[in-house]
Amino acid sequence: MSDPRPHLKDLPVAALRERFAAAGIAPWRAEQVASWLYARGVEDPAAWTDLPQDLRARLADEWQLRALAWDDLARSADGTVKARLRAADGALVESVLIPEEERTTLCVSTQVGCPLACSFCATGALGFTRNLSVAEIVDQVCRMREALAPGQRLTNVVFMGMGEPLLNLPRVIDAVRLLLHPKAFALAPRRVTVSTAGVVPRLRALVEAVPVNLAVSLHAAHDAKRDVLVPINRRFPLDVLLAELRALPGLGPRRPVFFEWTLIEGVNDGRDDARELVRRIQGVPAKVNLIPMNAHADSPHRPPPAEVCSRFAGELARRGVMVTLRRPRGADIDAACGQLAARGAA
Ligand code: SAH
């Protein structure tokens, strides 16, 4: 039987204040709770010493506090950590922690599986099971902090795990609110990135609600190619997507769109692809992140040789596009982009 009690982590601080007020609890207790749960990471109300005893007992009694439990953890030779976490209904959720010199990034999932079926993505091959709740998104941060090395601090969160964030938008927005709230995780807005395959009608609602970075998985600059790689392109083709990006408020050189481009051998790694990309994104404040395809069993695609990747990056840079060529991380434990495919929901 599923636990019918509400979940404390489902509510951003403002909503928790309202819920408390309605229940006869002083609204400002919401900030205290957030500070224990998220800033300090203490999940047992008995230890919330600046709350009165009876309130602590009531919170422990009437609310759920943990949405995800540890199921499995793998550490890559390069320091990347992939966790498989288990929800109350048995659904499995994957998160990846990526330590770099200057920052430590957590990649969170927003759905169990994904309905978008991008041809090169392992998650897409799983199909779609369900949306994650706010608590299940936020609890990935709570659990993964437990996997940090001593002295290591989580600095960035990217919504680039399993699922399409914009198809679970209200919950993603509430989770972002908790990431940014000064009494909760207190991350700076530019340290949070939400990535989408291009659910055009929901882009504006996202950027208007929260001031985070927007990443768009482009992968092709010709509709015929993108229709195959990222099938949602058939509903929202490139001209519609790019026109909306040009029209979105708040984007500019200091808040560019991050275009993701997974380099796939013989598919989107040619000179013509680079030129068309440059041409199509004219007028969009943009940075391009190139990621060599991570191979996996569900796709016949392969990454291009390193020199092809560098040449592609060079083609963009020469034409004045800001571009980064990313090293794959965590591929030895299937933790790299597009390899998340936890199977075996109960
Ligand atoms: N659905 C959202 C969030 C997932 S982000 C989106 O599409 O943006 C995960 C990123 O990894 C996306 O850019 C996705 O296209 C990319 N990706 C998927 N499979 C990959 C693979 N096998 N190798 C490299 N990148 C991949």
Short mmCIF file of C-alpha atoms and ligand atoms in Angstrom, two decimals:
data_model
loop_
_atom_site.label_atom_id
_atom_site.label_comp_id
_atom_site.label_asym_id
_atom_site.label_seq_id
_atom_site.Cartn_x
_atom_site.Cartn_y
_atom_site.Cartn_z
CA MET A 1 0.00 0.00 0.00
CA SER A 2 1.41 3.35 -0.92
CA ASP A 3 1.91 5.91 1.82
CA PRO A 4 -0.89 8.50 1.46
CA ARG A 5 0.84 11.20 3.51
CA PRO A 6 2.03 14.35 1.69
CA HIS A 7 5.74 14.72 1.00
CA LEU A 8 7.64 17.63 2.58
CA LYS A 9 10.02 17.72 -0.41
CA ASP A 10 7.15 18.10 -2.89
CA LEU A 11 6.63 21.72 -1.94
CA PRO A 12 8.82 24.73 -2.68
CA VAL A 13 9.24 26.99 0.34
CA ALA A 14 6.46 29.43 -0.59
CA ALA A 15 3.97 26.59 -1.02
CA LEU A 16 5.07 24.96 2.22
CA ARG A 17 4.45 28.25 4.03
CA GLU A 18 0.88 28.26 2.73
CA ARG A 19 0.36 24.63 3.64
CA PHE A 20 1.68 25.26 7.14
CA ALA A 21 -0.52 28.33 7.58
CA ALA A 22 -3.58 26.31 6.58
CA ALA A 23 -2.63 23.63 9.13
CA GLY A 24 -2.21 26.15 11.94
CA ILE A 25 1.61 26.06 11.86
CA ALA A 26 3.53 29.36 11.74
CA PRO A 27 4.47 29.90 8.06
CA TRP A 28 8.07 30.83 8.83
CA ARG A 29 8.61 27.29 10.09
CA ALA A 30 8.80 26.43 6.36
CA GLU A 31 12.19 28.18 6.08
CA GLN A 32 13.45 26.29 9.11
CA VAL A 33 12.32 22.98 7.65
CA ALA A 34 13.95 23.83 4.29
CA SER A 35 17.17 24.71 6.00
CA TRP A 36 17.28 21.36 7.84
CA LEU A 37 16.19 19.26 4.89
CA TYR A 38 18.20 20.88 2.10
CA ALA A 39 20.91 23.20 3.44
CA ARG A 40 21.94 20.88 6.28
CA GLY A 41 20.69 17.59 4.87
CA VAL A 42 19.16 16.32 8.11
CA GLU A 43 16.10 14.22 7.33
CA ASP A 44 14.99 13.25 10.83
CA PRO A 45 12.68 15.87 12.38
CA ALA A 46 13.71 14.64 15.84
CA ALA A 47 17.05 16.40 15.22
CA TRP A 48 15.51 19.76 14.20
CA THR A 49 16.40 21.34 17.49
CA ASP A 50 15.12 24.87 16.84
CA LEU A 51 11.56 23.56 16.32
CA PRO A 52 9.29 22.82 19.27
CA GLN A 53 9.02 19.15 20.25
CA ASP A 54 5.34 18.84 19.41
CA LEU A 55 5.84 20.30 15.94
CA ARG A 56 8.74 17.94 15.28
CA ALA A 57 6.57 14.99 16.30
CA ARG A 58 3.71 16.25 14.15
CA LEU A 59 5.90 16.69 11.06
CA ALA A 60 7.39 13.20 11.47
CA ASP A 61 3.90 11.79 11.87
CA GLU A 62 1.98 13.55 9.14
CA TRP A 63 4.55 13.91 6.36
CA GLN A 64 6.92 11.79 4.30
CA LEU A 65 10.53 12.90 4.26
CA ARG A 66 12.39 10.60 1.87
CA ALA A 67 11.37 9.80 -1.69
CA LEU A 68 14.37 7.80 -2.91
CA ALA A 69 16.49 5.07 -1.37
CA TRP A 70 19.89 3.86 -2.50
CA ASP A 71 19.77 0.91 -4.86
CA ASP A 72 23.21 0.79 -6.47
CA LEU A 73 26.27 2.96 -7.01
CA ALA A 74 29.12 2.75 -9.52
CA ARG A 75 32.33 4.78 -9.49
CA SER A 76 34.17 5.47 -12.75
CA ALA A 77 37.96 5.58 -13.04
CA ASP A 78 37.58 9.31 -13.87
CA GLY A 79 35.72 10.05 -10.61
CA THR A 80 32.21 10.10 -12.07
CA VAL A 81 29.64 8.45 -9.81
CA LYS A 82 26.43 6.93 -11.13
CA ALA A 83 23.67 6.08 -8.71
CA ARG A 84 20.60 4.01 -9.17
CA LEU A 85 17.94 5.15 -6.75
CA ARG A 86 14.68 3.45 -5.95
CA ALA A 87 11.32 5.23 -5.60
CA ALA A 88 8.53 4.01 -3.32
CA ASP A 89 6.77 2.22 -6.20
CA GLY A 90 10.00 0.43 -7.19
CA ALA A 91 10.76 2.72 -10.15
CA LEU A 92 14.49 3.17 -10.71
CA VAL A 93 16.00 6.61 -11.19
CA GLU A 94 19.57 7.32 -12.29
CA SER A 95 21.68 10.33 -11.31
CA VAL A 96 25.29 11.09 -12.17
CA LEU A 97 27.82 13.12 -10.19
CA ILE A 98 30.60 14.59 -12.32
CA PRO A 99 33.58 16.06 -10.43
CA GLU A 100 35.78 18.45 -12.41
CA GLU A 101 38.58 20.72 -11.31
CA GLU A 102 36.51 23.84 -10.80
CA ARG A 103 33.11 22.37 -10.09
CA THR A 104 31.12 19.29 -9.20
CA THR A 105 28.02 18.83 -11.32
CA LEU A 106 25.02 16.62 -10.58
CA CYS A 107 22.97 15.39 -13.52
CA VAL A 108 19.38 14.64 -12.45
CA SER A 109 16.54 12.73 -14.08
CA THR A 110 13.02 14.10 -14.46
CA GLN A 111 11.12 11.08 -15.74
CA VAL A 112 11.28 7.30 -15.50
CA GLY A 113 12.16 6.52 -19.11
CA CYS A 114 11.33 9.08 -21.78
CA PRO A 115 8.64 9.31 -24.47
CA LEU A 116 10.75 11.19 -27.05
CA ALA A 117 12.60 8.17 -28.52
CA CYS A 118 15.68 10.00 -29.83
CA SER A 119 17.37 7.44 -32.04
CA PHE A 120 20.81 7.47 -30.36
CA CYS A 121 19.68 7.69 -26.70
CA ALA A 122 19.52 4.68 -24.39
CA THR A 123 16.81 6.28 -22.24
CA GLY A 124 14.67 6.77 -25.33
CA ALA A 125 14.92 3.05 -26.07
CA LEU A 126 13.33 2.33 -22.67
CA GLY A 127 10.04 4.00 -23.45
CA PHE A 128 8.15 6.11 -20.94
CA THR A 129 6.91 4.97 -17.53
CA ARG A 130 6.01 8.08 -15.54
CA ASN A 131 6.96 11.57 -14.44
CA LEU A 132 9.03 12.01 -11.28
CA SER A 133 7.57 14.02 -8.42
CA VAL A 134 9.25 17.16 -7.08
CA ALA A 135 10.40 15.13 -4.07
CA GLU A 136 11.90 12.49 -6.35
CA ILE A 137 13.81 15.11 -8.33
CA VAL A 138 15.05 16.94 -5.24
CA ASP A 139 15.91 13.73 -3.40
CA GLN A 140 18.42 12.89 -6.13
CA VAL A 141 20.37 15.90 -4.86
CA CYS A 142 19.94 14.84 -1.23
CA ARG A 143 21.06 11.26 -1.90
CA MET A 144 23.95 12.16 -4.21
CA ARG A 145 25.40 14.60 -1.68
CA GLU A 146 25.96 11.54 0.46
CA ALA A 147 28.30 10.23 -2.27
CA LEU A 148 30.51 13.35 -2.26
CA ALA A 149 34.11 12.97 -1.11
CA PRO A 150 35.04 14.78 2.11
CA GLY A 151 35.47 18.49 1.37
CA GLN A 152 33.71 18.15 -2.00
CA ARG A 153 30.72 20.42 -2.56
CA LEU A 154 27.98 20.23 -5.14
CA THR A 155 28.25 23.36 -7.29
CA ASN A 156 26.07 22.75 -10.36
CA VAL A 157 22.90 20.86 -11.23
CA VAL A 158 21.94 19.95 -14.79
CA PHE A 159 18.56 18.49 -15.76
CA MET A 160 20.13 16.18 -18.33
CA GLY A 161 19.42 12.75 -16.91
CA MET A 162 16.59 10.46 -17.92
CA GLY A 163 13.49 12.10 -19.34
CA GLU A 164 12.35 15.30 -20.97
CA PRO A 165 12.12 18.08 -18.36
CA LEU A 166 9.62 20.17 -20.29
CA LEU A 167 7.15 17.29 -20.33
CA ASN A 168 7.21 17.41 -16.52
CA LEU A 169 7.42 21.17 -16.35
CA PRO A 170 5.48 22.20 -13.20
CA ARG A 171 7.47 19.74 -11.11
CA VAL A 172 10.76 20.72 -12.71
CA ILE A 173 10.03 24.37 -11.96
CA ASP A 174 9.23 23.60 -8.30
CA ALA A 175 12.41 21.51 -8.00
CA VAL A 176 14.43 24.38 -9.48
CA ARG A 177 12.82 26.75 -6.97
CA LEU A 178 14.16 24.56 -4.17
CA LEU A 179 17.61 24.44 -5.78
CA LEU A 180 17.71 28.25 -5.90
CA HIS A 181 16.02 29.14 -2.60
CA PRO A 182 18.54 30.73 -0.21
CA LYS A 183 17.30 28.64 2.74
CA ALA A 184 17.23 25.42 0.68
CA PHE A 185 20.10 24.48 -1.71
CA ALA A 186 21.00 28.13 -2.41
CA LEU A 187 22.53 27.53 -5.84
CA ALA A 188 23.12 30.55 -8.09
CA PRO A 189 20.70 30.52 -11.06
CA ARG A 190 23.53 30.22 -13.59
CA ARG A 191 24.66 27.02 -11.92
CA VAL A 192 21.44 25.27 -12.85
CA THR A 193 20.74 24.15 -16.43
CA VAL A 194 17.54 22.66 -17.82
CA SER A 195 17.94 20.77 -21.10
CA THR A 196 15.19 20.09 -23.62
CA ALA A 197 14.91 18.27 -26.92
CA GLY A 198 12.72 21.17 -28.04
CA VAL A 199 9.21 21.11 -26.61
CA VAL A 200 8.65 24.54 -28.13
CA PRO A 201 5.31 25.53 -26.51
CA ARG A 202 6.79 25.12 -23.01
CA LEU A 203 10.06 27.02 -23.45
CA ARG A 204 8.63 30.38 -22.53
CA ALA A 205 6.94 29.13 -19.37
CA LEU A 206 10.28 27.71 -18.20
CA VAL A 207 12.42 30.79 -18.81
CA GLU A 208 9.77 33.10 -17.40
CA ALA A 209 9.39 31.02 -14.23
CA VAL A 210 13.03 30.51 -13.27
CA PRO A 211 16.22 32.31 -14.34
CA VAL A 212 18.23 29.16 -15.07
CA ASN A 213 20.34 28.27 -18.11
CA LEU A 214 18.50 26.75 -21.04
CA ALA A 215 20.12 23.94 -23.04
CA VAL A 216 18.59 22.69 -26.27
CA SER A 217 19.51 19.32 -27.76
CA LEU A 218 19.93 20.22 -31.41
CA HIS A 219 22.14 17.45 -32.93
CA ALA A 220 21.18 18.34 -36.50
CA ALA A 221 20.59 21.55 -38.46
CA HIS A 222 18.65 19.96 -41.32
CA ASP A 223 15.05 18.97 -40.62
CA ALA A 224 15.38 15.70 -42.55
CA LYS A 225 18.19 14.59 -40.24
CA ARG A 226 16.71 15.99 -37.06
CA ASP A 227 13.36 14.31 -37.79
CA VAL A 228 15.19 10.98 -37.47
CA LEU A 229 17.56 11.76 -34.59
CA VAL A 230 15.15 13.80 -32.44
CA PRO A 231 11.65 12.78 -33.59
CA ILE A 232 9.91 15.63 -31.73
CA ASN A 233 11.35 17.73 -34.57
CA ARG A 234 8.45 16.47 -36.71
CA ARG A 235 6.08 18.37 -34.43
CA PHE A 236 8.31 21.37 -33.81
CA PRO A 237 10.72 21.74 -36.73
CA LEU A 238 13.91 23.78 -36.66
CA ASP A 239 12.49 27.06 -37.93
CA VAL A 240 9.75 26.97 -35.26
CA LEU A 241 12.23 26.06 -32.52
CA LEU A 242 14.81 28.66 -33.51
CA ALA A 243 12.20 31.40 -34.01
CA GLU A 244 10.93 30.79 -30.48
CA LEU A 245 14.48 30.87 -29.08
CA ARG A 246 15.04 34.24 -30.78
CA ALA A 247 11.79 35.53 -29.26
CA LEU A 248 12.31 34.31 -25.69
CA PRO A 249 12.71 37.02 -23.07
CA GLY A 250 15.79 37.24 -20.90
CA LEU A 251 18.24 35.43 -23.18
CA GLY A 252 21.35 37.30 -24.29
CA PRO A 253 25.13 37.13 -24.32
CA ARG A 254 25.14 36.67 -20.56
CA ARG A 255 22.40 34.08 -20.65
CA PRO A 256 22.95 32.25 -23.95
CA VAL A 257 21.22 29.10 -25.12
CA PHE A 258 23.48 26.07 -24.81
CA PHE A 259 23.04 23.98 -27.93
CA GLU A 260 23.93 20.34 -27.35
CA TRP A 261 25.32 18.50 -30.36
CA THR A 262 26.11 14.82 -29.98
CA LEU A 263 28.65 14.05 -32.72
CA ILE A 264 27.71 10.83 -34.51
CA GLU A 265 30.02 9.32 -37.07
CA GLY A 266 28.84 9.83 -40.62
CA VAL A 267 25.53 11.33 -39.48
CA ASN A 268 26.08 14.89 -38.26
CA ASP A 269 29.86 15.34 -38.21
CA GLY A 270 30.49 16.78 -41.67
CA ARG A 271 31.53 20.25 -42.88
CA ASP A 272 28.08 20.81 -44.28
CA ASP A 273 26.52 20.03 -40.88
CA ALA A 274 28.79 22.57 -39.20
CA ARG A 275 28.05 25.25 -41.80
CA GLU A 276 24.31 24.69 -41.63
CA LEU A 277 24.43 24.85 -37.84
CA VAL A 278 26.18 28.21 -37.96
CA ARG A 279 23.69 29.49 -40.51
CA ARG A 280 20.59 28.31 -38.65
CA ILE A 281 21.49 29.68 -35.21
CA GLN A 282 22.20 33.21 -36.47
CA GLY A 283 20.54 35.67 -34.14
CA VAL A 284 20.28 33.28 -31.20
CA PRO A 285 22.69 34.13 -28.36
CA ALA A 286 24.35 30.74 -28.23
CA LYS A 287 27.10 28.47 -27.09
CA VAL A 288 27.52 25.05 -28.67
CA ASN A 289 28.52 22.02 -26.61
CA LEU A 290 29.84 19.16 -28.70
CA ILE A 291 29.66 15.69 -27.14
CA PRO A 292 31.10 12.71 -28.98
CA MET A 293 28.35 10.06 -29.08
CA ASN A 294 28.59 7.56 -26.26
CA ALA A 295 28.05 4.15 -27.77
CA HIS A 296 25.61 1.70 -26.15
CA ALA A 297 23.89 -1.55 -27.02
CA ASP A 298 20.59 0.04 -28.11
CA SER A 299 22.09 2.09 -30.93
CA PRO A 300 24.15 1.24 -34.01
CA HIS A 301 25.70 4.74 -33.94
CA ARG A 302 29.33 5.45 -33.06
CA PRO A 303 31.35 8.54 -32.18
CA PRO A 304 33.54 10.04 -34.92
CA PRO A 305 37.34 9.81 -34.54
CA ALA A 306 38.85 12.51 -32.32
CA GLU A 307 40.26 14.47 -35.27
CA VAL A 308 36.81 14.69 -36.88
CA CYS A 309 35.39 16.08 -33.63
CA SER A 310 38.17 18.67 -33.41
CA ARG A 311 37.67 19.64 -37.05
CA PHE A 312 33.95 20.13 -36.45
CA ALA A 313 34.68 22.32 -33.43
CA GLY A 314 37.19 24.27 -35.54
CA GLU A 315 34.60 24.89 -38.27
CA LEU A 316 32.30 26.50 -35.72
CA ALA A 317 34.99 28.50 -33.94
CA ARG A 318 36.30 29.86 -37.24
CA ARG A 319 32.83 31.21 -37.98
CA GLY A 320 32.66 32.98 -34.63
CA VAL A 321 30.54 30.46 -32.71
CA MET A 322 31.41 29.84 -29.07
CA VAL A 323 32.05 26.13 -28.88
CA THR A 324 33.25 23.54 -26.35
CA LEU A 325 34.21 19.99 -27.20
CA ARG A 326 33.41 17.87 -24.17
CA ARG A 327 35.28 14.80 -23.07
CA PRO A 328 32.97 11.90 -22.38
CA ARG A 329 32.82 11.18 -18.67
CA GLY A 330 31.93 7.99 -16.89
CA ALA A 331 31.58 5.86 -20.05
CA ASP A 332 33.18 2.85 -18.30
CA ILE A 333 30.17 2.66 -15.98
CA ASP A 334 27.52 3.63 -18.58
CA ALA A 335 27.11 6.98 -16.84
CA ALA A 336 27.81 9.17 -19.87
CA CYS A 337 25.19 11.25 -21.71
CA GLY A 338 22.55 9.07 -23.27
CA GLN A 339 23.60 5.89 -21.46
CA LEU A 340 21.17 6.18 -18.56
CA ALA A 341 18.75 3.32 -18.85
CA ALA A 342 17.93 1.88 -15.44
CA ARG A 343 15.82 -1.14 -16.10
CA GLY A 344 13.67 -3.25 -13.89
CA ALA A 345 10.95 -1.04 -12.44
CA ALA A 346 9.16 -3.35 -10.04
N1 SAH B 1 15.44 15.23 -22.88
C1 SAH B 1 16.34 16.31 -22.57
C2 SAH B 1 17.21 15.99 -21.39
C3 SAH B 1 18.22 14.88 -21.63
S1 SAH B 1 19.78 15.64 -21.78
C4 SAH B 1 17.13 16.68 -23.80
O1 SAH B 1 17.01 15.98 -24.80
O2 SAH B 1 17.81 17.69 -23.79
C5 SAH B 1 20.77 14.37 -22.32
C6 SAH B 1 21.65 14.85 -23.47
O3 SAH B 1 22.47 13.76 -23.92
C7 SAH B 1 20.81 15.28 -24.66
O4 SAH B 1 21.44 16.34 -25.34
C8 SAH B 1 20.83 14.03 -25.49
O5 SAH B 1 20.48 14.26 -26.81
C9 SAH B 1 22.25 13.59 -25.29
N2 SAH B 1 22.48 12.19 -25.63
C10 SAH B 1 21.56 11.22 -25.71
N3 SAH B 1 22.14 10.05 -26.03
C11 SAH B 1 23.44 10.30 -26.16
C12 SAH B 1 24.55 9.48 -26.46
N4 SAH B 1 24.42 8.18 -26.67
N5 SAH B 1 25.77 10.07 -26.48
C13 SAH B 1 25.92 11.39 -26.22
N6 SAH B 1 24.90 12.19 -25.92
C14 SAH B 1 23.67 11.67 -25.90
#
